[in-house]
Short mmCIF file of C-alpha atoms in Angstrom, two decimals:
data_model
loop_
_atom_site.label_atom_id
_atom_site.label_comp_id
_atom_site.label_asym_id
_atom_site.label_seq_id
_atom_site.Cartn_x
_atom_site.Cartn_y
_atom_site.Cartn_z
CA MET A 115 13.49 52.13 -15.86
CA THR A 116 11.22 49.81 -17.85
CA ALA A 117 10.00 46.65 -16.15
CA LYS A 118 11.30 43.43 -17.65
CA THR A 119 8.91 41.80 -20.09
CA GLY A 120 8.09 38.14 -19.62
CA THR A 121 8.27 35.38 -22.22
CA VAL A 122 5.35 33.58 -23.84
CA TYR A 123 5.83 29.90 -24.62
CA LEU A 124 3.61 28.73 -27.49
CA ILE A 125 3.30 25.10 -26.47
CA GLY A 126 1.91 22.19 -28.42
CA ALA A 127 -0.09 20.28 -25.80
CA GLY A 128 -0.40 17.24 -28.04
CA PRO A 129 -3.51 15.44 -29.24
CA GLY A 130 -5.05 14.41 -25.92
CA ASP A 131 -2.99 11.59 -24.44
CA PRO A 132 -1.03 13.33 -21.63
CA GLY A 133 1.82 10.88 -22.21
CA LEU A 134 2.52 12.47 -25.59
CA LEU A 135 3.51 15.81 -24.05
CA THR A 136 7.16 16.62 -24.72
CA ILE A 137 9.67 17.03 -21.90
CA LYS A 138 10.30 20.65 -22.90
CA ALA A 139 6.56 21.40 -22.84
CA LYS A 140 6.27 19.92 -19.34
CA GLU A 141 9.18 22.00 -18.10
CA SER A 142 7.67 25.15 -19.61
CA ILE A 143 4.36 24.54 -17.83
CA GLU A 144 6.10 23.85 -14.53
CA GLN A 145 8.00 27.14 -14.68
CA ALA A 146 5.12 29.34 -15.87
CA ASP A 147 3.48 32.08 -13.82
CA VAL A 148 0.40 31.95 -16.06
CA VAL A 149 -1.07 29.01 -18.00
CA VAL A 150 -3.47 29.84 -20.83
CA TYR A 151 -5.08 26.73 -22.27
CA ASP A 152 -7.42 25.68 -25.06
CA TYR A 153 -10.42 23.37 -25.33
CA LEU A 154 -8.33 20.60 -26.90
CA ALA A 155 -5.48 20.77 -24.38
CA SER A 156 -5.83 17.89 -21.90
CA PRO A 157 -6.81 19.12 -18.42
CA TYR A 158 -4.42 16.52 -16.98
CA LEU A 159 -1.56 18.73 -18.13
CA LEU A 160 -2.64 21.44 -15.70
CA ALA A 161 -1.37 19.24 -12.89
CA TYR A 162 2.14 20.29 -13.93
CA ALA A 163 1.38 23.93 -13.21
CA ARG A 164 2.66 25.46 -9.99
CA ASP A 165 0.14 25.79 -7.19
CA ASP A 166 0.48 29.56 -7.33
CA ALA A 167 0.21 29.81 -11.13
CA GLN A 168 -2.75 31.61 -12.66
CA VAL A 169 -4.69 29.21 -14.92
CA ILE A 170 -6.92 30.74 -17.61
CA TYR A 171 -9.25 28.84 -19.95
CA VAL A 172 -9.72 30.38 -23.41
CA GLY A 173 -11.26 27.42 -25.20
CA LYS A 174 -13.14 27.68 -28.47
CA LYS A 175 -15.43 25.00 -29.85
CA GLY A 176 -18.22 24.98 -32.39
CA GLY A 177 -18.70 28.75 -32.37
CA ASP A 178 -18.70 28.94 -28.57
CA HIS A 179 -15.70 31.19 -27.89
CA THR A 180 -14.66 31.98 -24.33
CA LEU A 181 -12.43 34.71 -25.80
CA THR A 182 -12.00 35.81 -29.40
CA GLN A 183 -8.59 35.27 -30.95
CA GLU A 184 -7.93 39.00 -30.74
CA LYS A 185 -8.62 39.00 -27.00
CA ILE A 186 -6.44 35.93 -26.51
CA ASN A 187 -3.62 37.75 -28.27
CA GLN A 188 -4.09 40.77 -26.03
CA LEU A 189 -4.20 38.58 -22.92
CA LEU A 190 -0.82 37.06 -23.80
CA VAL A 191 0.67 40.49 -24.42
CA ASP A 192 -0.74 41.91 -21.18
CA LYS A 193 0.52 39.07 -19.01
CA ALA A 194 3.98 39.15 -20.56
CA ARG A 195 4.18 42.92 -20.06
CA GLN A 196 3.59 42.32 -16.36
CA GLY A 197 6.90 40.45 -16.38
CA LEU A 198 5.25 37.04 -16.16
CA SER A 199 6.24 33.80 -17.83
CA VAL A 200 3.25 32.58 -19.85
CA ALA A 201 2.61 28.99 -20.99
CA ARG A 202 0.16 29.12 -23.90
CA LEU A 203 -1.16 25.55 -24.24
CA LYS A 204 -2.61 24.74 -27.64
CA GLY A 205 -3.99 21.36 -28.70
CA GLY A 206 -1.73 19.43 -31.06
CA ASP A 207 1.04 21.56 -32.52
CA PRO A 208 0.81 25.38 -32.35
CA PHE A 209 1.96 25.80 -35.95
CA VAL A 210 -0.30 23.14 -37.51
CA PHE A 211 -3.69 24.83 -37.86
CA GLY A 212 -3.23 26.11 -34.31
CA ARG A 213 -3.06 29.85 -35.11
CA GLY A 214 0.25 29.87 -33.29
CA GLY A 215 1.80 31.83 -36.14
CA GLU A 216 -0.77 34.61 -35.66
CA GLU A 217 -0.08 34.74 -31.93
CA ALA A 218 3.67 34.85 -32.55
CA GLN A 219 3.25 37.79 -34.96
CA GLU A 220 1.10 39.63 -32.43
CA LEU A 221 3.70 39.12 -29.71
CA LEU A 222 6.44 40.25 -32.04
CA ASP A 223 4.49 43.41 -32.93
CA HIS A 224 4.28 44.29 -29.24
CA GLY A 225 7.91 43.58 -28.47
CA VAL A 226 7.16 40.46 -26.42
CA SER A 227 9.66 37.61 -26.57
CA TYR A 228 8.34 34.13 -27.30
CA GLU A 229 9.44 30.57 -27.86
CA VAL A 230 7.71 27.83 -29.81
CA VAL A 231 7.52 24.37 -28.24
CA PRO A 232 6.31 21.98 -30.97
CA GLY A 233 3.77 19.33 -30.07
CA VAL A 234 2.49 16.06 -31.49
CA THR A 235 -0.20 16.95 -34.00
CA SER A 236 -3.45 15.02 -34.17
CA ALA A 237 -2.96 14.85 -37.95
CA ILE A 238 -0.54 11.96 -37.46
CA SER A 239 -1.25 10.75 -33.92
CA ALA A 240 -5.02 10.24 -34.17
CA PRO A 241 -4.69 8.04 -37.28
CA ALA A 242 -1.76 6.21 -35.64
CA TYR A 243 -3.84 5.39 -32.55
CA ALA A 244 -6.58 4.13 -34.88
CA GLY A 245 -4.10 1.82 -36.62
CA ILE A 246 -3.78 3.99 -39.73
CA PRO A 247 -0.25 4.94 -40.86
CA VAL A 248 -0.47 8.13 -42.92
CA THR A 249 2.33 6.85 -45.14
CA HIS A 250 3.19 3.30 -46.20
CA ARG A 251 5.55 2.09 -48.90
CA ASP A 252 2.90 -0.11 -50.46
CA HIS A 253 0.26 2.62 -50.57
CA THR A 254 1.60 6.18 -50.57
CA SER A 255 4.80 8.06 -49.91
CA PHE A 256 3.35 11.45 -49.11
CA VAL A 257 0.62 13.08 -47.04
CA SER A 258 -1.27 16.38 -47.16
CA PHE A 259 -2.62 18.21 -44.10
CA ILE A 260 -5.68 20.26 -45.04
CA THR A 261 -7.97 22.54 -43.08
CA GLY A 262 -11.45 21.11 -42.91
CA HIS A 263 -13.45 24.21 -42.07
CA GLU A 264 -12.88 26.65 -44.89
CA ASP A 265 -16.19 28.38 -45.51
CA PRO A 266 -17.79 26.62 -48.53
CA THR A 267 -19.78 29.78 -49.40
CA LYS A 268 -16.67 31.92 -49.97
CA PRO A 269 -16.60 33.42 -53.49
CA SER A 270 -13.11 32.04 -54.02
CA SER A 271 -11.25 29.24 -52.31
CA SER A 272 -7.57 28.47 -51.80
CA MET A 273 -8.42 24.77 -51.74
CA GLN A 274 -7.05 22.90 -54.76
CA TRP A 275 -9.70 20.20 -54.96
CA ASP A 276 -8.65 19.01 -58.39
CA ILE A 277 -5.14 18.31 -57.09
CA PHE A 278 -6.44 16.65 -53.93
CA ALA A 279 -8.74 14.43 -55.98
CA LYS A 280 -6.07 13.29 -58.41
CA SER A 281 -3.31 12.91 -55.82
CA ASN A 282 -2.31 9.55 -54.43
CA ALA A 283 -1.38 11.24 -51.16
CA THR A 284 -3.09 10.49 -47.89
CA LEU A 285 -5.38 13.45 -47.22
CA VAL A 286 -5.82 14.45 -43.59
CA PHE A 287 -8.47 17.08 -42.89
CA LEU A 288 -8.45 18.73 -39.49
CA MET A 289 -11.56 20.27 -37.92
CA GLY A 290 -13.78 19.17 -40.78
CA VAL A 291 -16.60 17.12 -39.28
CA LYS A 292 -19.25 19.77 -39.89
CA ASN A 293 -18.07 20.10 -43.49
CA LEU A 294 -17.74 16.38 -44.14
CA GLU A 295 -20.48 16.27 -46.75
CA ASN A 296 -18.96 19.23 -48.57
CA ILE A 297 -15.45 17.72 -48.45
CA VAL A 298 -16.71 14.41 -49.83
CA GLY A 299 -18.70 16.18 -52.52
CA LYS A 300 -15.73 18.26 -53.62
CA LEU A 301 -13.41 15.24 -53.82
CA VAL A 302 -15.90 13.09 -55.73
CA GLY A 303 -16.88 16.00 -57.94
CA HIS A 304 -13.26 16.46 -58.96
CA GLY A 305 -12.79 12.82 -59.81
CA LYS A 306 -11.77 11.02 -56.61
CA PRO A 307 -13.06 7.40 -56.91
CA VAL A 308 -16.09 6.79 -54.69
CA HIS A 309 -14.56 3.55 -53.39
CA THR A 310 -11.62 5.46 -51.80
CA PRO A 311 -11.42 4.46 -48.09
CA VAL A 312 -12.17 7.12 -45.47
CA ALA A 313 -11.92 7.18 -41.68
CA LEU A 314 -12.91 9.70 -39.03
CA VAL A 315 -11.15 9.53 -35.69
CA ARG A 316 -12.78 11.43 -32.84
CA TRP A 317 -10.91 12.30 -29.64
CA GLY A 318 -7.88 10.49 -31.02
CA THR A 319 -5.28 9.13 -28.55
CA THR A 320 -7.72 9.30 -25.62
CA SER A 321 -9.90 6.65 -24.02
CA ARG A 322 -12.87 8.38 -25.66
CA GLN A 323 -11.48 7.64 -29.12
CA GLN A 324 -14.12 6.69 -31.66
CA THR A 325 -13.36 5.61 -35.21
CA VAL A 326 -15.82 5.38 -38.08
CA THR A 327 -14.73 4.03 -41.46
CA GLY A 328 -16.25 3.76 -44.90
CA THR A 329 -15.68 5.03 -48.42
CA LEU A 330 -16.33 8.37 -50.05
CA GLU A 331 -19.65 6.87 -51.08
CA THR A 332 -20.72 5.71 -47.61
CA ILE A 333 -18.86 7.75 -45.01
CA VAL A 334 -21.37 10.58 -44.62
CA GLU A 335 -24.17 8.16 -43.78
CA ASN A 336 -21.89 6.03 -41.57
CA VAL A 337 -20.89 9.08 -39.54
CA ARG A 338 -24.50 10.19 -39.24
CA GLU A 339 -25.57 6.76 -37.99
CA ALA A 340 -22.70 6.65 -35.48
CA GLY A 341 -23.58 10.11 -34.17
CA LEU A 342 -19.95 11.13 -34.41
CA LYS A 343 -19.27 14.79 -33.61
CA SER A 344 -16.19 17.00 -33.55
CA PRO A 345 -13.36 17.08 -32.64
CA ALA A 346 -12.20 14.54 -35.20
CA VAL A 347 -9.71 14.18 -38.02
CA ILE A 348 -10.71 12.89 -41.45
CA VAL A 349 -8.32 10.53 -43.24
CA VAL A 350 -8.82 9.81 -46.95
CA GLY A 351 -6.67 7.26 -48.77
CA HIS A 352 -5.82 3.62 -49.21
CA VAL A 353 -3.89 3.53 -45.91
CA VAL A 354 -7.27 3.54 -44.12
CA GLY A 355 -7.66 -0.07 -45.24
CA LEU A 356 -4.77 -1.04 -42.95
CA ARG A 357 -6.82 -0.25 -39.82
CA GLU A 358 -8.40 -3.70 -39.70
CA GLU A 359 -4.93 -5.23 -39.48
CA LEU A 360 -3.08 -2.61 -37.44
CA ALA A 361 -5.65 -1.37 -34.89
CA TRP A 362 -4.04 -1.55 -31.46
CA PHE A 363 -5.28 1.18 -29.14
CA ASP A 364 -9.01 0.50 -29.20
CA THR A 365 -8.36 -3.21 -28.70
CA LYS A 366 -6.93 -2.67 -25.21
CA PRO A 367 -8.72 -4.67 -22.50
CA LEU A 368 -10.36 -1.70 -20.75
CA PHE A 369 -10.69 0.58 -23.78
CA GLY A 370 -13.47 3.12 -23.37
CA LYS A 371 -14.60 1.80 -19.97
CA LYS A 372 -15.56 4.72 -17.74
CA ILE A 373 -14.24 3.96 -14.28
CA VAL A 374 -14.65 6.17 -11.23
CA ILE A 375 -11.58 6.57 -9.01
CA THR A 376 -12.62 7.32 -5.43
CA ARG A 377 -9.15 7.40 -3.94
CA ALA A 378 -7.75 10.65 -2.53
CA ARG A 379 -6.51 12.77 -5.42
CA ALA A 380 -2.96 12.93 -4.08
CA GLN A 381 -2.74 9.13 -4.20
CA ALA A 382 -4.83 8.37 -7.27
CA SER A 383 -2.16 8.89 -9.91
CA ASP A 384 -0.76 5.36 -9.76
CA LEU A 385 -4.19 3.76 -10.23
CA VAL A 386 -5.16 6.26 -12.92
CA THR A 387 -1.91 5.70 -14.82
CA ARG A 388 -2.26 1.93 -14.79
CA LEU A 389 -5.89 2.01 -15.92
CA ASN A 390 -5.18 4.61 -18.60
CA ARG A 391 -2.50 2.37 -20.06
CA LEU A 392 -5.15 -0.29 -20.47
CA GLY A 393 -7.45 2.11 -22.30
CA ALA A 394 -9.82 3.03 -19.48
CA HIS A 395 -11.40 6.46 -19.19
CA CYS A 396 -10.73 7.36 -15.55
CA ILE A 397 -13.13 9.75 -13.85
CA GLU A 398 -11.49 11.11 -10.71
CA ILE A 399 -14.08 11.74 -8.03
CA PRO A 400 -12.10 11.47 -4.79
CA THR A 401 -14.33 10.78 -1.81
CA ILE A 402 -11.63 11.27 0.81
CA ARG A 403 -9.00 13.86 1.54
CA ILE A 404 -6.00 12.99 3.70
CA THR A 405 -5.07 15.63 6.28
CA PRO A 406 -2.78 15.84 9.30
CA PRO A 407 -4.58 15.37 12.63
CA GLU A 408 -6.07 18.43 14.28
CA ASP A 409 -3.92 17.73 17.33
CA LEU A 410 -0.36 16.62 16.63
CA ARG A 411 0.66 16.48 20.28
CA PRO A 412 -0.02 12.75 20.87
CA MET A 413 2.15 11.84 17.88
CA GLN A 414 4.87 14.26 18.95
CA GLU A 415 4.84 12.97 22.51
CA ALA A 416 5.12 9.38 21.27
CA ILE A 417 8.09 10.27 19.09
CA GLN A 418 9.70 12.20 21.95
CA LYS A 419 9.70 9.00 24.03
CA ILE A 420 10.38 6.65 21.12
CA THR A 421 13.05 4.81 23.14
CA ASP A 422 10.25 3.41 25.31
CA TYR A 423 8.98 1.32 22.38
CA GLN A 424 10.30 -1.90 20.90
CA TRP A 425 8.02 -2.06 17.85
CA LEU A 426 6.68 0.43 15.30
CA VAL A 427 3.72 -0.93 13.34
CA LEU A 428 2.67 0.91 10.18
CA THR A 429 -0.59 0.12 8.45
CA SER A 430 -0.60 2.28 5.31
CA VAL A 431 1.53 4.53 3.12
CA ASN A 432 -0.24 7.49 4.74
CA GLY A 433 0.81 6.27 8.17
CA VAL A 434 4.41 6.05 6.97
CA LYS A 435 4.30 9.50 5.37
CA TYR A 436 2.78 11.36 8.30
CA PHE A 437 4.89 9.58 10.91
CA PHE A 438 8.10 10.59 9.16
CA ASP A 439 6.80 14.08 8.40
CA THR A 440 6.32 14.61 12.13
CA LEU A 441 9.64 12.95 13.00
CA PHE A 442 11.55 15.23 10.63
CA ALA A 443 9.61 18.33 11.69
CA MET A 444 10.78 17.66 15.26
CA GLY A 445 14.41 17.81 14.10
CA LYS A 446 14.97 14.05 14.33
CA ASP A 447 15.89 11.50 11.66
CA VAL A 448 15.89 7.72 11.18
CA ARG A 449 18.77 7.31 13.65
CA ALA A 450 16.22 7.84 16.42
CA LEU A 451 14.53 4.62 15.29
CA GLY A 452 17.60 2.39 15.24
CA HIS A 453 16.53 0.28 18.22
CA LEU A 454 13.05 -0.53 16.85
CA LYS A 455 11.64 -3.48 15.02
CA PHE A 456 9.14 -2.72 12.27
CA ALA A 457 5.97 -4.32 10.94
CA CYS A 458 4.08 -3.14 7.87
CA ILE A 459 0.60 -4.16 6.78
CA GLY A 460 0.87 -5.06 3.11
CA PRO A 461 3.66 -4.87 0.53
CA VAL A 462 2.93 -1.29 -0.58
CA THR A 463 3.39 0.01 2.98
CA LYS A 464 6.61 -2.01 3.21
CA GLU A 465 7.85 -0.41 -0.02
CA LYS A 466 7.03 3.08 1.28
CA LEU A 467 9.00 2.41 4.47
CA ALA A 468 11.92 1.12 2.42
CA GLY A 469 12.03 4.54 0.78
CA PHE A 470 13.30 5.85 4.12
CA GLY A 471 16.02 3.19 4.18
CA ILE A 472 14.26 0.87 6.63
CA ILE A 473 13.42 -2.78 5.95
CA SER A 474 10.32 -4.13 7.68
CA ASP A 475 10.99 -7.09 9.96
CA ILE A 476 7.63 -8.73 9.36
CA LEU A 477 4.82 -8.32 6.89
CA PRO A 478 1.24 -9.20 7.82
CA GLU A 479 -0.51 -9.30 4.43
CA THR A 480 -3.85 -7.96 5.70
CA TYR A 481 -5.67 -6.63 8.75
CA ARG A 482 -7.39 -9.96 9.22
CA ALA A 483 -6.79 -11.46 12.67
CA GLU A 484 -5.27 -14.68 11.38
CA SER A 485 -2.78 -12.76 9.23
CA VAL A 486 -1.64 -10.61 12.16
CA VAL A 487 -1.35 -13.59 14.53
CA ASP A 488 0.58 -15.63 11.98
CA ALA A 489 3.04 -12.80 11.30
CA PHE A 490 3.77 -12.05 14.97
CA LYS A 491 3.65 -15.59 16.39
CA ASN A 492 7.44 -16.07 16.49
CA THR A 493 8.46 -12.51 17.40
CA GLY A 494 8.25 -12.60 21.18
CA ILE A 495 5.77 -9.74 21.15
CA LYS A 496 4.52 -10.50 24.67
CA GLY A 497 5.48 -7.72 27.08
CA GLN A 498 6.71 -5.48 24.26
CA ARG A 499 5.57 -1.90 23.79
CA VAL A 500 4.16 -1.16 20.35
CA LEU A 501 3.61 2.25 18.77
CA LEU A 502 0.78 2.21 16.22
CA PRO A 503 0.48 5.52 14.28
CA ARG A 504 -2.51 5.35 11.93
CA ALA A 505 -5.75 6.95 10.84
CA ARG A 506 -8.22 8.32 13.33
CA LEU A 507 -11.14 5.92 13.87
CA ALA A 508 -9.30 3.02 12.22
CA ARG A 509 -10.40 -0.60 12.60
CA THR A 510 -9.76 -2.17 16.00
CA ILE A 511 -8.68 -5.66 14.88
CA LEU A 512 -4.95 -4.94 14.84
CA PRO A 513 -4.53 -3.45 18.34
CA GLU A 514 -6.93 -6.03 19.77
CA GLU A 515 -4.94 -8.95 18.36
CA LEU A 516 -1.62 -7.47 19.46
CA ALA A 517 -2.98 -6.92 22.95
CA ARG A 518 -4.32 -10.48 22.99
CA MET A 519 -0.78 -11.67 22.27
CA GLY A 520 0.46 -9.74 25.31
CA ALA A 521 1.74 -6.55 23.70
CA GLU A 522 1.18 -3.09 25.18
CA VAL A 523 -0.18 -1.01 22.31
CA ASP A 524 -0.24 2.79 22.08
CA GLU A 525 -2.38 4.09 19.24
CA VAL A 526 -1.77 7.65 18.02
CA THR A 527 -3.52 9.49 15.23
CA ALA A 528 -1.08 10.05 12.36
CA TYR A 529 -3.62 11.41 9.88
CA GLU A 530 -7.31 11.82 9.25
CA THR A 531 -9.51 10.96 6.30
CA VAL A 532 -12.20 13.56 5.74
CA LEU A 533 -15.07 13.65 3.27
CA ASP A 534 -14.30 15.25 -0.08
CA ASP A 535 -17.62 16.20 -1.67
CA ALA A 536 -16.33 18.42 -4.51
CA GLY A 537 -17.37 15.87 -7.13
CA LYS A 538 -20.79 15.08 -5.68
CA GLN A 539 -22.96 16.67 -8.37
CA THR A 540 -20.83 15.32 -11.20
CA LEU A 541 -21.02 11.82 -9.75
CA ILE A 542 -24.78 11.84 -9.29
CA ALA A 543 -25.38 13.27 -12.77
CA MET A 544 -23.17 10.65 -14.42
CA LEU A 545 -24.79 7.81 -12.51
CA LYS A 546 -28.26 9.00 -13.46
CA ASP A 547 -27.21 9.29 -17.10
CA ARG A 548 -25.76 5.75 -17.03
CA GLU A 549 -22.34 7.05 -18.05
CA ILE A 550 -20.29 4.99 -15.59
CA ASP A 551 -19.15 1.40 -16.14
CA GLY A 552 -17.31 0.81 -12.88
CA VAL A 553 -16.41 2.25 -9.48
CA THR A 554 -13.21 1.38 -7.62
CA PHE A 555 -12.89 1.32 -3.84
CA THR A 556 -9.44 1.18 -2.24
CA SER A 557 -10.44 1.39 1.43
CA SER A 558 -13.46 1.26 3.68
CA SER A 559 -13.42 5.03 4.03
CA THR A 560 -13.73 5.49 0.25
CA VAL A 561 -16.86 3.32 0.34
CA SER A 562 -18.54 5.02 3.28
CA ASN A 563 -17.75 8.50 1.97
CA PHE A 564 -18.91 7.54 -1.52
CA MET A 565 -22.27 6.51 -0.11
CA SER A 566 -22.38 9.74 1.90
CA LEU A 567 -22.22 11.64 -1.37
CA LEU A 568 -25.39 9.82 -2.43
CA ASP A 569 -27.15 10.51 0.87
CA LYS A 570 -30.44 11.66 -0.68
CA GLU A 571 -30.26 9.25 -3.59
CA ASP A 572 -30.94 5.55 -3.80
CA GLY A 573 -27.32 4.47 -4.04
CA PRO A 574 -27.86 0.74 -4.65
CA ARG A 575 -30.38 1.57 -7.39
CA LEU A 576 -28.07 4.05 -9.11
CA LEU A 577 -25.27 1.49 -8.97
CA LYS A 578 -27.38 -1.45 -10.08
CA ASP A 579 -25.71 -1.82 -13.48
CA VAL A 580 -22.33 -0.44 -12.40
CA THR A 581 -19.45 -2.83 -11.69
CA ILE A 582 -18.22 -2.41 -8.10
CA ALA A 583 -14.53 -3.25 -7.68
CA SER A 584 -12.93 -3.61 -4.24
CA ILE A 585 -9.27 -3.81 -3.29
CA GLY A 586 -9.86 -6.49 -0.67
CA PRO A 587 -12.22 -8.30 1.73
CA ILE A 588 -12.39 -5.61 4.41
CA THR A 589 -13.35 -2.97 1.86
CA SER A 590 -15.84 -5.44 0.37
CA ASP A 591 -17.42 -6.07 3.78
CA THR A 592 -17.92 -2.33 4.23
CA ALA A 593 -19.52 -2.05 0.81
CA ARG A 594 -21.92 -4.92 1.49
CA SER A 595 -22.85 -3.45 4.88
CA LEU A 596 -23.97 -0.31 3.01
CA GLY A 597 -26.15 -2.25 0.59
CA LEU A 598 -23.75 -2.58 -2.35
CA GLU A 599 -23.10 -5.72 -4.30
CA VAL A 600 -19.37 -6.22 -4.87
CA ASP A 601 -18.74 -7.62 -8.34
CA ILE A 602 -14.94 -7.71 -8.31
CA GLU A 603 -12.49 -8.23 -5.47
CA ALA A 604 -8.73 -8.10 -5.92
CA LYS A 605 -6.89 -11.33 -5.11
CA ALA A 606 -3.76 -9.39 -4.21
CA TYR A 607 -4.78 -6.46 -1.98
CA THR A 608 -2.79 -3.89 -3.91
CA ILE A 609 -3.41 -1.33 -6.65
CA GLN A 610 -1.99 -3.73 -9.24
CA GLY A 611 -4.21 -6.46 -7.83
CA LEU A 612 -7.23 -4.22 -8.26
CA VAL A 613 -6.21 -3.41 -11.84
CA ASP A 614 -5.77 -7.10 -12.65
CA ALA A 615 -9.21 -7.86 -11.23
CA LEU A 616 -10.77 -5.10 -13.34
CA VAL A 617 -9.19 -6.50 -16.49
CA THR A 618 -10.63 -9.92 -15.69
CA GLY A 619 -14.01 -8.60 -14.60
CA VAL A 620 -14.87 -5.83 -17.05
CA GLY A 621 -12.25 -6.11 -19.79
CA LYS A 622 -13.03 -7.12 -23.33
#
């Protein structure tokens, strides 16, 4: 009996902005046993892959080929023959200069089933993000997509330069930066007016997007002066002149700003998403990793005698998560908490608790003593037993103030924050190369661990020209105690507050 052959999904990964991935493409990645991806496929898309999926990079750029096309074809065939579902991620659209047709033919020749999942091609999306519509009723009603890297030394060419030159169509050349001078020469040589507008859009749709404009007469020199390299699309036509009016993406308040996210990777997505929407280039270098405590018994024992407590105080979304994880793992549910009153530090923690169907009775805005005292002053906390599940080695202000008000406080470790040093070398290299505009800190532990990564370096010196952004005064105090100068502090001690402060502090 022959083993069942798997299916290969030829997926258009889009032009770079992860938000432009189609729903079908996302579902195909999520279900795949193997993900084979290209240089131009955004690494953010790999987050959709299953934890147990095999992820294989086969990128090709500028003559540097991880695998030849023939070996990529064979890889797809081999994996499918093992009965595996294969997601083949290709930048843009697989059938628009993506060699997807060749891969489909190869699969067909070997009896391997495949599906094509179209993607958003950079031929239209990169110009769109640069404010250049490839068609416009007042300028042109048609567009031509043209390969930009046909070998100019070939004895014969399939390129119809005379037609391109005389056409009123928008001409979009893909992968043609290295051949720009040849492309310009061919168009002008066949009669294209030298004053025809031209634009090159590099890394279109991403926060690294760079656009250089000019005319056929000036564009080669303009690109040389700008130091623009591939990957980029070349747009030739009168529609390029609309960029000055229609540019929208590279006018975003944080466009191109390189901002380090130090938050734990599992919790960074909200901050990254918000900053990306404002045009920032987020560099995820988590300095902490959230883990369950080594010894769960104190938490379990506290939950076992939960009826002895009158208050449950939660100080973070992690505290909420790990408390309920333990509660559910013990075979209990929220009914066991029906007699309790709840307090949450900050609105985000309150929102997390509400996800379990519980409304917090009071809401101290911060850990600061006056905030805690003000929130509890009319609660009759004196003589009450309070369970406080939180991070190991957390600040002592909260239990001290509650005890001062007459409460009996039991602290238990709900989770631990440990140093994550995986990004250490990348961080140091980027700081030394002056490639970072800002660093965000969302807790004291992110600050202290960040400085631990720079243990043999002069941290304050490396960060001298880098904007330091803190989520609130306690985090700021920690940063200052370690020799850092805090440039931006959120007024509202939330992720959105931090984002708003960054817009004000480092935005255009």
